């Protein structure tokens, strides 16, 4: 449609029709008989039957045939035949589920992220979906929060790059293309800072911390052209995000120039009441409309109260028109007025879903996300001729997709089948009963440690441990991050039996591994890797793939340390060396995490040398210095190294973090190959928010490059 036609359409719509456009309901409200996957609490919606024809979008309806039929039926009923937008939570793949976002963050591979998102877009578009509620750009520091699994991790730069790559992967250059979908970034903003890691809880961070850490990745989504933004459930500076004018009107739209659609999270307008912002539904609608939430998801406060608000002069009709205009523009950009079914195609859907190319990509992605945390005496990769036993609740489990997977798992996904496919002979298995979930009241099903005697003849035992996938994701906050009692006992007993123990940890968050690491010769963090989890892990265990992933989130020594993250600020009494009184530390635990951000081993060994800094004067691109470092693979195994650049501003008008990642590159190094990596350090990288504006202040900076946030070479320079 031309802009003129679109304007005419807007002006010919009745108010109720406009409010319907601004309302999103689950597919069951459209009269589908199928059961639906509800992603939030179901309340009485007060949706009048006559308003159904006006609704503008729906969420989490799947299947080309079904969506084509729904669209046809809806357009016949809608007075102006306006098509619906089909939105869905395609978080890490539709049918070909790839690793959870936290694991993808560990790949540090933005190209892989983009490719994986493009695959998800292809499968979704063929099923008739037009938009996904992804990426989740929330920065995370608290593994008690179940939703850390949906974020790329704790670092603003890595999050921003991963977020931008995800948006590009979904949208490509043109969201109307039959194999592309629009992207909605979420949850704006600062949801990852929920107090105590408890979901939906209060967020109270300073403006500086919000802007420099938490908002960075959302901004990257806006700059990458994301079509939609979703509000978060939390308060920010005591105002819930869904009614927060400063966040939505000022920062998102005025400062960042976002001109896409803003949608609320599930029932978030209604939740303004229990939050204590709104007195009732009408009040809630007024707050959300004024804040600029264009679509209300899964509640009907706009439909039921906006007319009155306009009549009373509390809300201007122009606010409604502005919102509907943005929604119509999005429908137009998606090409829905020309082709309301867009990519929906039952044949294509069948051909694409879980096709060999997609499975191959999921397998590759999986192997790039596996983080090798410990590998004593190079136990891994598995050596030929050793007798391998397999144990633990994830040994033969298909529950390895992770949350937000509206897809089926198969036997192929299990670790056992992956190992067999890669030619590993399994001599014996024990204690493989699957784990219950905390959510369903149990973890250990029964004590089976006696079964381990069946592994007496094995040299090496692969122990597949972890947490139930239902215990990760939304509303899956925990206060205990240890493995279940049985699993800890299992690892200890295997160690006592004199076995070489390889722990494979399946989890959606950093767990507290300190109690078990001493019992393990090797520890492999396997996250939840999707439909090809088993083969992907096996590829790493056998050495077909040399692990290259790095932690995108710190692993705490103990829950009491949380939040523990690498880019913290210093104190006036920093702890240096062993603990003593009157410094900032713990009596019973070091300040450092068990495994830091950026950490991860490989089957190669890398040596860093030749660290030099060259200052640059008057460069047009703002370069102030160049950091050069030589990286040598001192092993016989070719590998991929992620070289990381960190900085520290030694003294500034607001205190700066002890380390900040400013760039990273991935280099492939053949056996004994050496490469020089040169990083530019720009004025922009050294600038910061001084509580009023982004500024650069001259002074001393520590420039650091290395293998992880804790293993760096460094030099102090005046810039
Ligand atoms: C939820 C989530 C959000 C999701 C939405 C729609 O409650 O917080 O991430 O996209 O509902 O399912």
CSV table of N, CA, C and O in Angstrom, one decimal, residues 546 602-608 630-641 667-675:
chain,number,residue,atom,x,y,z
A,546,UNK,N,37.3,-29.1,17.9
A,546,UNK,CA,38.1,-28.6,19.0
A,546,UNK,C,37.3,-27.5,19.7
A,546,UNK,O,37.0,-26.5,19.1
A,602,UNK,N,40.6,-25.3,25.4
A,602,UNK,CA,40.5,-26.0,24.1
A,602,UNK,C,41.5,-27.2,24.1
A,602,UNK,O,42.3,-27.3,25.0
A,603,UNK,N,41.5,-27.9,23.0
A,603,UNK,CA,42.5,-29.0,22.9
A,603,UNK,C,43.9,-28.4,22.4
A,603,UNK,O,44.9,-29.1,22.3
A,604,UNK,N,43.9,-27.1,22.0
A,604,UNK,CA,45.1,-26.5,21.6
A,604,UNK,C,45.6,-25.7,22.8
A,604,UNK,O,44.9,-25.4,23.8
A,605,UNK,N,46.9,-25.3,22.8
A,605,UNK,CA,47.4,-24.4,23.8
A,605,UNK,C,47.9,-23.1,23.1
A,605,UNK,O,48.5,-23.2,22.1
A,606,UNK,N,47.5,-22.0,23.7
A,606,UNK,CA,47.9,-20.8,23.0
A,606,UNK,C,48.8,-20.0,23.9
A,606,UNK,O,48.7,-19.9,25.1
A,607,UNK,N,49.8,-19.4,23.3
A,607,UNK,CA,50.7,-18.5,24.0
A,607,UNK,C,50.6,-17.1,23.5
A,607,UNK,O,50.6,-16.9,22.3
A,608,UNK,N,50.4,-16.2,24.4
A,608,UNK,CA,50.3,-14.7,24.1
A,608,UNK,C,51.7,-14.1,24.3
A,608,UNK,O,52.3,-14.3,25.4
A,630,UNK,N,50.7,-11.0,19.8
A,630,UNK,CA,51.0,-12.2,19.0
A,630,UNK,C,50.3,-13.4,19.7
A,630,UNK,O,50.5,-13.6,20.9
A,631,UNK,N,49.6,-14.2,18.9
A,631,UNK,CA,49.0,-15.4,19.5
A,631,UNK,C,49.5,-16.6,18.8
A,631,UNK,O,49.4,-16.7,17.5
A,632,UNK,N,50.1,-17.5,19.5
A,632,UNK,CA,50.7,-18.7,18.9
A,632,UNK,C,50.0,-19.9,19.4
A,632,UNK,O,49.8,-20.1,20.6
A,633,UNK,N,49.7,-20.8,18.5
A,633,UNK,CA,49.2,-22.1,18.9
A,633,UNK,C,50.4,-23.0,19.1
A,633,UNK,O,51.1,-23.4,18.2
A,634,UNK,N,50.7,-23.3,20.4
A,634,UNK,CA,51.9,-24.1,20.7
A,634,UNK,C,51.5,-25.6,20.8
A,634,UNK,O,52.2,-26.3,21.5
A,635,UNK,N,50.5,-26.0,20.1
A,635,UNK,CA,50.2,-27.4,20.1
A,635,UNK,C,50.1,-28.0,18.7
A,635,UNK,O,50.2,-27.2,17.7
A,636,UNK,N,49.8,-29.3,18.7
A,636,UNK,CA,49.7,-29.9,17.4
A,636,UNK,C,48.3,-29.9,16.8
A,636,UNK,O,48.0,-30.5,15.8
A,637,UNK,N,47.4,-29.3,17.6
A,637,UNK,CA,46.0,-29.3,17.2
A,637,UNK,C,45.5,-28.0,16.7
A,637,UNK,O,45.6,-27.0,17.4
A,638,UNK,N,45.0,-27.9,15.5
A,638,UNK,CA,44.5,-26.7,15.0
A,638,UNK,C,43.3,-26.2,15.8
A,638,UNK,O,42.6,-27.0,16.3
A,639,UNK,N,43.2,-24.9,16.0
A,639,UNK,CA,42.1,-24.5,16.8
A,639,UNK,C,41.7,-23.1,16.5
A,639,UNK,O,42.2,-22.4,15.6
A,640,UNK,N,40.6,-22.7,17.2
A,640,UNK,CA,40.1,-21.3,17.0
A,640,UNK,C,40.2,-20.6,18.4
A,640,UNK,O,39.7,-21.1,19.4
A,641,UNK,N,40.8,-19.4,18.4
A,641,UNK,CA,41.0,-18.7,19.6
A,641,UNK,C,40.3,-17.4,19.5
A,641,UNK,O,40.2,-16.7,18.5
A,667,UNK,N,40.3,-16.1,15.7
A,667,UNK,CA,41.3,-16.4,14.7
A,667,UNK,C,41.5,-17.9,14.7
A,667,UNK,O,41.5,-18.6,15.7
A,668,UNK,N,41.6,-18.4,13.5
A,668,UNK,CA,41.9,-19.9,13.3
A,668,UNK,C,43.4,-20.0,13.3
A,668,UNK,O,44.1,-19.3,12.5
A,669,UNK,N,44.0,-20.9,14.1
A,669,UNK,CA,45.4,-21.1,14.1
A,669,UNK,C,45.7,-22.6,13.9
A,669,UNK,O,45.3,-23.4,14.6
A,670,UNK,N,46.5,-22.8,12.8
A,670,UNK,CA,46.9,-24.2,12.6
A,670,UNK,C,47.9,-24.6,13.6
A,670,UNK,O,48.3,-23.8,14.5
A,671,UNK,N,48.3,-25.9,13.6
A,671,UNK,CA,49.3,-26.4,14.6
A,671,UNK,C,50.6,-25.5,14.5
A,671,UNK,O,51.1,-25.2,13.4
A,672,UNK,N,51.0,-25.0,15.6
A,672,UNK,CA,52.2,-24.2,15.8
A,672,UNK,C,52.2,-22.9,14.9
A,672,UNK,O,53.2,-22.3,14.6
A,673,UNK,N,51.0,-22.5,14.6
A,673,UNK,CA,50.9,-21.2,13.8
A,673,UNK,C,50.8,-20.0,14.7
A,673,UNK,O,50.3,-20.1,15.8
A,674,UNK,N,51.4,-18.9,14.2
A,674,UNK,CA,51.4,-17.7,15.1
A,674,UNK,C,50.8,-16.6,14.2
A,674,UNK,O,51.1,-16.4,13.1
A,675,UNK,N,49.9,-15.8,14.8
A,675,UNK,CA,49.3,-14.6,14.1
A,675,UNK,C,49.4,-13.4,15.0
A,675,UNK,O,49.4,-13.5,16.3
